[in-house]
mmCIF file of C-alpha atoms in Angstrom:
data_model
loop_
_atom_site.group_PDB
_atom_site.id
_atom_site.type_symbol
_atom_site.label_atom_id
_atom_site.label_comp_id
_atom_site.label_asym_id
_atom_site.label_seq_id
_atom_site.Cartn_x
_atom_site.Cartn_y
_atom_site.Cartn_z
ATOM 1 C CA UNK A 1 -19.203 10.535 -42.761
ATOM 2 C CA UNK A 2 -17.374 11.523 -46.095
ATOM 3 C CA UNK A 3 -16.496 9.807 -49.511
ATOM 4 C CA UNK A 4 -15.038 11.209 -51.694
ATOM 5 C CA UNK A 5 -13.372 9.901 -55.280
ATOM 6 C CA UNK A 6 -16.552 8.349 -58.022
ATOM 7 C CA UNK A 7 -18.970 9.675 -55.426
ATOM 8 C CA UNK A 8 -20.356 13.136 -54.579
ATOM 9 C CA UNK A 9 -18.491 14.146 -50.840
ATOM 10 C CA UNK A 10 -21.717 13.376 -48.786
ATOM 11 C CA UNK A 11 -22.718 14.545 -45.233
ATOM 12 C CA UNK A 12 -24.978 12.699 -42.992
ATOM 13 C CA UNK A 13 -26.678 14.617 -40.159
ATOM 14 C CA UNK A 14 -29.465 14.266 -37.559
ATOM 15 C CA UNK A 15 -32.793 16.451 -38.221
ATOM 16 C CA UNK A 16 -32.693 19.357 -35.522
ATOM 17 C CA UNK A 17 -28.865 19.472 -35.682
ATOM 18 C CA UNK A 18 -26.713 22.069 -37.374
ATOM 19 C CA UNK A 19 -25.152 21.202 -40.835
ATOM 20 C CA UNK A 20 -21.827 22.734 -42.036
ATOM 21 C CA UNK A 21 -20.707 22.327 -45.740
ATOM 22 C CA UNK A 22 -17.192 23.712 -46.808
ATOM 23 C CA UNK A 23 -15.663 24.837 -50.214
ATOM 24 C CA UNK A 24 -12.638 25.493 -51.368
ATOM 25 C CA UNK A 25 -12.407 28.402 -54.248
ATOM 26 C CA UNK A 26 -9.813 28.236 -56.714
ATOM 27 C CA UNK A 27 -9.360 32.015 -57.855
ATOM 28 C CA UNK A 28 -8.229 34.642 -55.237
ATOM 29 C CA UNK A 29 -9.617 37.256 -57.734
ATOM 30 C CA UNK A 30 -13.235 35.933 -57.044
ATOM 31 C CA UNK A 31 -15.815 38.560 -55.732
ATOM 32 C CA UNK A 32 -18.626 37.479 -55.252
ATOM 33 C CA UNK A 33 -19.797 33.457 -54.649
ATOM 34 C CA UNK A 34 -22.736 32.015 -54.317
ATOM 35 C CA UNK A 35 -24.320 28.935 -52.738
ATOM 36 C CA UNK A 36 -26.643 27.210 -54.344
ATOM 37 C CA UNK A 37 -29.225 24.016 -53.469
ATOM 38 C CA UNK A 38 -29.846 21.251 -55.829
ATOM 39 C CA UNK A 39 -32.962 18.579 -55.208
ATOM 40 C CA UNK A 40 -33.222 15.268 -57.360
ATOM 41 C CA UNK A 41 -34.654 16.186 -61.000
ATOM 42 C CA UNK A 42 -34.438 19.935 -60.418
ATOM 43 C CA UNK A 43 -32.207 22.595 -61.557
ATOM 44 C CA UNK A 44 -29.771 24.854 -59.143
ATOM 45 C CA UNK A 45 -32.083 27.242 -56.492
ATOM 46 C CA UNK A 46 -29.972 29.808 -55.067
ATOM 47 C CA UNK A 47 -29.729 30.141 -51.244
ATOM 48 C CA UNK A 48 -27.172 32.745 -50.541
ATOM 49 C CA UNK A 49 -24.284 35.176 -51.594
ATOM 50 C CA UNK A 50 -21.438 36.743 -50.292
ATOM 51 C CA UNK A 51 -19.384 39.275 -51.590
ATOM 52 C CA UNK A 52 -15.726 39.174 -51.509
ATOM 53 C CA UNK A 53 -15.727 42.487 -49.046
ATOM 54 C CA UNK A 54 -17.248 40.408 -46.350
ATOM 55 C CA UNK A 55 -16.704 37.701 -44.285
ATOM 56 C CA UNK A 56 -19.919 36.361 -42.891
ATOM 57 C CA UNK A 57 -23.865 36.870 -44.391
ATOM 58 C CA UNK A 58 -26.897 35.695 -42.660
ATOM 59 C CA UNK A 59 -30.108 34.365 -44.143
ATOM 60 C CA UNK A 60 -33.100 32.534 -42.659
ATOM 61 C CA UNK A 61 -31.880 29.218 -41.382
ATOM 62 C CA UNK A 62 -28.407 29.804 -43.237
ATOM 63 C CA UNK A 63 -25.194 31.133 -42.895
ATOM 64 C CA UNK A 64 -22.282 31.841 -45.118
ATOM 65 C CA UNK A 65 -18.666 32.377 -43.778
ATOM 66 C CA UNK A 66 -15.479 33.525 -46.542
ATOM 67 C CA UNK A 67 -12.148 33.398 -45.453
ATOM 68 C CA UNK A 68 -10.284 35.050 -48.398
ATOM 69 C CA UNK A 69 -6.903 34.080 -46.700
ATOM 70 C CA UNK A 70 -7.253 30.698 -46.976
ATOM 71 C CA UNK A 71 -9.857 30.823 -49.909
ATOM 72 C CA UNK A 72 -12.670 28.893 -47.792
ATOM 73 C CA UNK A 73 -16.108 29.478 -47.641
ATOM 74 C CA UNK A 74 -18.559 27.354 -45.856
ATOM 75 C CA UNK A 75 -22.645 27.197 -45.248
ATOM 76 C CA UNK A 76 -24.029 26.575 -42.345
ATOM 77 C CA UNK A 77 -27.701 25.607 -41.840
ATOM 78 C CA UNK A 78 -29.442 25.918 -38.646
ATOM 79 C CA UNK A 79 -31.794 23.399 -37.571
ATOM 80 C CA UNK A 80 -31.493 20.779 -40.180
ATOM 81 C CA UNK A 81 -34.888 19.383 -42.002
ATOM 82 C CA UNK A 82 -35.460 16.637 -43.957
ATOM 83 C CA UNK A 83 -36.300 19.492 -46.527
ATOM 84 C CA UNK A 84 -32.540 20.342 -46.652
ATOM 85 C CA UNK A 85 -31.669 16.967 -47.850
ATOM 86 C CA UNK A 86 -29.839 17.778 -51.615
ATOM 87 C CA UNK A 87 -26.764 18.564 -52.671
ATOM 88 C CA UNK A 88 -25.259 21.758 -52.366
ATOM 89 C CA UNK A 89 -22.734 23.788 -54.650
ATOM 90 C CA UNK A 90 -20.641 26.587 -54.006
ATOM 91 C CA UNK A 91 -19.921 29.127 -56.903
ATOM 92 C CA UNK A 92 -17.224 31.483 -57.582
ATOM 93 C CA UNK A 93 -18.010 34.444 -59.724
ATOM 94 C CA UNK A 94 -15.013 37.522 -60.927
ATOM 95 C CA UNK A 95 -16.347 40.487 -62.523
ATOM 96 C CA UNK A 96 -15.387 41.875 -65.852
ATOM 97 C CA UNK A 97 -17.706 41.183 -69.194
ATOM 98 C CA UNK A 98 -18.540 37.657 -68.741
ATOM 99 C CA UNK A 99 -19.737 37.221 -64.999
ATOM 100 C CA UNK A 100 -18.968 33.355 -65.272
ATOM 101 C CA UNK A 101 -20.046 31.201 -62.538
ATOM 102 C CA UNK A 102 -17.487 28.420 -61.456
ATOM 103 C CA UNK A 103 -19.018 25.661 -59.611
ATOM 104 C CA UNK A 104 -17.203 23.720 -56.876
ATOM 105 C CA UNK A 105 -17.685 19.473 -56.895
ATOM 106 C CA UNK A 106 -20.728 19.856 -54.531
ATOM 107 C CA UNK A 107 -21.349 18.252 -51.130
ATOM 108 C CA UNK A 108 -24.442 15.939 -50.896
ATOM 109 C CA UNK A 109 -26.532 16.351 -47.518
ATOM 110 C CA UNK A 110 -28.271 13.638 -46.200
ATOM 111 C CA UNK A 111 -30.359 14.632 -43.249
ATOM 112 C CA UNK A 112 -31.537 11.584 -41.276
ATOM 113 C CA UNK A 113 -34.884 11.748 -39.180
ATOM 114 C CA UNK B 1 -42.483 35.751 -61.591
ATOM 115 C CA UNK B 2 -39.157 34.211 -61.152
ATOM 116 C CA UNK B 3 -39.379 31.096 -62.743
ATOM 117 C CA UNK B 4 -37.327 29.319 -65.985
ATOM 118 C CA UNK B 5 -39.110 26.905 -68.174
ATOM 119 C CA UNK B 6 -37.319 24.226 -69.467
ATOM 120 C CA UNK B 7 -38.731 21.732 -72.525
ATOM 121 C CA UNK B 8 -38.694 18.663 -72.998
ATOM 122 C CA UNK B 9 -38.737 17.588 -69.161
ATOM 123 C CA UNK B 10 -36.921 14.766 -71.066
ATOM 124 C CA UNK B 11 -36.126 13.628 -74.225
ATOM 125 C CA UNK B 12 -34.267 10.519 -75.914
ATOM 126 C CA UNK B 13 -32.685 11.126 -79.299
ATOM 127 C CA UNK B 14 -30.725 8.414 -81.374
ATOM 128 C CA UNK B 15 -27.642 9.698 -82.831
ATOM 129 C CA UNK B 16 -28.938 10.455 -86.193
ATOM 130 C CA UNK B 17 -32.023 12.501 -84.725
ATOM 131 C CA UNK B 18 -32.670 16.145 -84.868
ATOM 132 C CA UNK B 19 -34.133 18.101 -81.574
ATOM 133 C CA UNK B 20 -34.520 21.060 -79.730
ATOM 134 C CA UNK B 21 -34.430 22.243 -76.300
ATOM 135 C CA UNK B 22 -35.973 25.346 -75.706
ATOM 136 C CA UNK B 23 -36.053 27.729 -72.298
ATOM 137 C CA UNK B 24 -38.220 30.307 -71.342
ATOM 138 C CA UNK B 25 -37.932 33.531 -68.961
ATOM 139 C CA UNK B 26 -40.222 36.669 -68.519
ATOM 140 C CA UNK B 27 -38.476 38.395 -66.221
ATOM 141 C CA UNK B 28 -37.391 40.724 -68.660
ATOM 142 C CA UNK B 29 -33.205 39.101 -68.149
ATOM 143 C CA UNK B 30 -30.901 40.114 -70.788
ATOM 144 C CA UNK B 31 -28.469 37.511 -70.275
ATOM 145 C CA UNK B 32 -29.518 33.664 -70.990
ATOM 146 C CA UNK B 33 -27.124 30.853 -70.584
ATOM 147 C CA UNK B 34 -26.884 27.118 -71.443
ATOM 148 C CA UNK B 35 -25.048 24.638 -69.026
ATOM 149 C CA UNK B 36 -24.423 21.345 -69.783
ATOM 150 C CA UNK B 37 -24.489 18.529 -65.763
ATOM 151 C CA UNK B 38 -23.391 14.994 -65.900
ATOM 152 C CA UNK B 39 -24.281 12.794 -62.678
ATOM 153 C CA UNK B 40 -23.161 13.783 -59.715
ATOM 154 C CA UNK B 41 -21.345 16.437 -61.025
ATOM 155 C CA UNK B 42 -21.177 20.132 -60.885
ATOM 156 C CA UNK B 43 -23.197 22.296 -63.899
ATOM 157 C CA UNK B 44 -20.465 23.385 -66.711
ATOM 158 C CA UNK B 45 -20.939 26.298 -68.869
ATOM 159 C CA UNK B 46 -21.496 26.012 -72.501
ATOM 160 C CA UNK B 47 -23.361 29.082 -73.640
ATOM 161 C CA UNK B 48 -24.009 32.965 -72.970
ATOM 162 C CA UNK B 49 -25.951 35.177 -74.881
ATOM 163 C CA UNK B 50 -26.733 38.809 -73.951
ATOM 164 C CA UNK B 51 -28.992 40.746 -75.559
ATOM 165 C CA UNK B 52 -29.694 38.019 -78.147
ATOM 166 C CA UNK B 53 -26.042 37.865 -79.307
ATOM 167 C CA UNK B 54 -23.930 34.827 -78.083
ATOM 168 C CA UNK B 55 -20.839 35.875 -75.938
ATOM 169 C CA UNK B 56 -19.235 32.936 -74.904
ATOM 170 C CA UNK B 57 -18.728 29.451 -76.359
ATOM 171 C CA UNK B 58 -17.125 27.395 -74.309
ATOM 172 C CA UNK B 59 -15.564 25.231 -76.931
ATOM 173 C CA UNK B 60 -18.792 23.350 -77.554
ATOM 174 C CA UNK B 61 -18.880 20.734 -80.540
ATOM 175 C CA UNK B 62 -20.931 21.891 -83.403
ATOM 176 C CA UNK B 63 -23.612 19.322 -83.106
ATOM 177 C CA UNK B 64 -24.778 21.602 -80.617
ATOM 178 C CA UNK B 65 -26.027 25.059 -81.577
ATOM 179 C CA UNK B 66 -27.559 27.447 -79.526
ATOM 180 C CA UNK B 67 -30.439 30.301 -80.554
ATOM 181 C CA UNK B 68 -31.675 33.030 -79.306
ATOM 182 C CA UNK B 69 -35.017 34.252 -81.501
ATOM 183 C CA UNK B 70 -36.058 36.780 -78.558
ATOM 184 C CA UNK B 71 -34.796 38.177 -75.580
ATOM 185 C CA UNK B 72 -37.221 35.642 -73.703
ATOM 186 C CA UNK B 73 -36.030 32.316 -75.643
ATOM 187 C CA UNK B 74 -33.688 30.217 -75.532
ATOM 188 C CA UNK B 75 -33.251 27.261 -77.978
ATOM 189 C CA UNK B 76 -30.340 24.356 -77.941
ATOM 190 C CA UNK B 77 -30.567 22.718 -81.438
ATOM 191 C CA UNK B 78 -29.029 19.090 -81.176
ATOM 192 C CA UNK B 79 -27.682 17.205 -84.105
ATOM 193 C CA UNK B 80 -25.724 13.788 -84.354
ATOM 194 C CA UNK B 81 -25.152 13.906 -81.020
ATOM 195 C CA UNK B 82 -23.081 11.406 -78.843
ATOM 196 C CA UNK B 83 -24.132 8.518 -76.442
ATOM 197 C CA UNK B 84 -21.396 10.422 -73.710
ATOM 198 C CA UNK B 85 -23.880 13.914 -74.343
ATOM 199 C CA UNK B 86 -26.763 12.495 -72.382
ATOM 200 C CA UNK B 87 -26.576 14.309 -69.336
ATOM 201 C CA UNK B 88 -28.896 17.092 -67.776
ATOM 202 C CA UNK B 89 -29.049 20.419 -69.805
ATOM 203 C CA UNK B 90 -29.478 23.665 -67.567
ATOM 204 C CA UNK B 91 -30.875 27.093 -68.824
ATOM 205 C CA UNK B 92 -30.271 30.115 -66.396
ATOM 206 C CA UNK B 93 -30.503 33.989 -66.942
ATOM 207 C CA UNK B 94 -29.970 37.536 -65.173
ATOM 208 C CA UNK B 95 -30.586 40.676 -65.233
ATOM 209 C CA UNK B 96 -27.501 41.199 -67.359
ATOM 210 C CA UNK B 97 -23.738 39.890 -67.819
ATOM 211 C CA UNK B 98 -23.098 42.287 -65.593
ATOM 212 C CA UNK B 99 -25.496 40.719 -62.863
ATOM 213 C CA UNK B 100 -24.363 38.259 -60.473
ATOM 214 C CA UNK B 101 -27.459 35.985 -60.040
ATOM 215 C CA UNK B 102 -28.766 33.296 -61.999
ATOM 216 C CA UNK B 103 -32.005 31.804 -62.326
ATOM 217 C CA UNK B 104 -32.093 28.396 -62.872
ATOM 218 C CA UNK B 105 -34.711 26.565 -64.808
ATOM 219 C CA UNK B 106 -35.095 22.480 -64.117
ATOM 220 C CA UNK B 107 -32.949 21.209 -66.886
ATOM 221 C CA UNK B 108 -34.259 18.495 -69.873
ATOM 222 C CA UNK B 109 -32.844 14.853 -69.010
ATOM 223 C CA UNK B 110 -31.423 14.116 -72.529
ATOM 224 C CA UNK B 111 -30.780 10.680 -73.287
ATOM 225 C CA UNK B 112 -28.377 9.876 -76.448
ATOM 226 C CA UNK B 113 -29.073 6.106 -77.719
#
């Protein structure tokens, strides 16, 4: 299920089942986004990125979709281990001078075993 | 190597204290930043130098005041800081500004008392 409001939006799956976790970008100029993985005590480990002149990347285990249209990108993980449990940010980056990464609120994933 | 060292793992300062944080990368990045995570929130930028010259401050308060003695450190000098300034302080870097990925290191808890 989902909360949302004081608490981080959290999604509860079942190890061995596919996880999907959605973000909504705010800047249409974005081109290039990034998710990252965040454990308890640790800092941000990037999993994946996606440039704004695709639509769909493939790692091991992981997936990201963009739909520039509706300025949506998602991750999907395959097979979901206890490992994955953490939360899980999506950053928007636009070129230029600064590069500045824009984090989204984060989705926390809470895989059950 | 691909790593980011953060120290103090954790530190607790009383508002009248002095203290550094200091960040460490030898992978030979250019650009080294300083972002600034409250619970359950995402990170938020404070800080960017590149090529040992600061190019962004995000409107930071003075008690905090970055360094940069060498293309491989990366020091956050703290000074009359707030109770509402504990939070988790994050040190990345990349190749460059004009790079899109950033290394995370695992952050110093900093408690204010």
């Amino acid at each position: 299920g989902e909360s949302v409001g004081l608490h981080l939006p959290t999604l509860s799956v079942q190890e061995g089942d596919n996880s999907i976790i959605n973000c909504a970008y705010s800047n249409s100029a974005s081109d290039y986004f990034i998710w990252y993985k965040q454990e308890s005590g640790k800092g941000p480990q990037f999993i994946i990125d996606i440039r704004s002149n695709m639509d769909k990347r493939q790692g091991q285990r992981v997936t990201v979709l963009l739909n520039k249209t509706v300025k949506h990108l998602s991750l999907q993980i395959a097979a979901t281990q206890p490992g994955d449990s953490a939360v899980y940010f999506c950053a928007e980056q636009y070129g230029g001078a600064t590069n500045k990464l824009i984090f989204g609120t984060g989705t926390l994933l809470a895989v059950q075993p | 190597d691909t790593e980011v060292t953060q120290t103090p793992k954790h530190l607790v300062m009383g508002m009248t204290n002095k203290k550094s944080l200091k960040c460490e990368q030898h992978m030979g990045h250019r650009a080294m930043y300083w972002y600034k995570q409250k619970a359950k929130k995402p990170p938020e930028l404070m800080f960017v130098y590149s090529y040992e010259k600061l190019s962004i401050n995000e409107s930071v308060p003075s008690r905090f005041s970055p360094e940069c003695p060498n293309s491989s450190l990366l020091n956050l000098h703290l000074h009359a800081l707030q109770p509402e300034d504990s939070a988790l302080y994050l040190c990345a870097s990349s190749q460059d500004l004009g790079s899109y990925e950033q290394y995370f290191g695992p952050g110093t808890r900093l408690t204010v008392t």
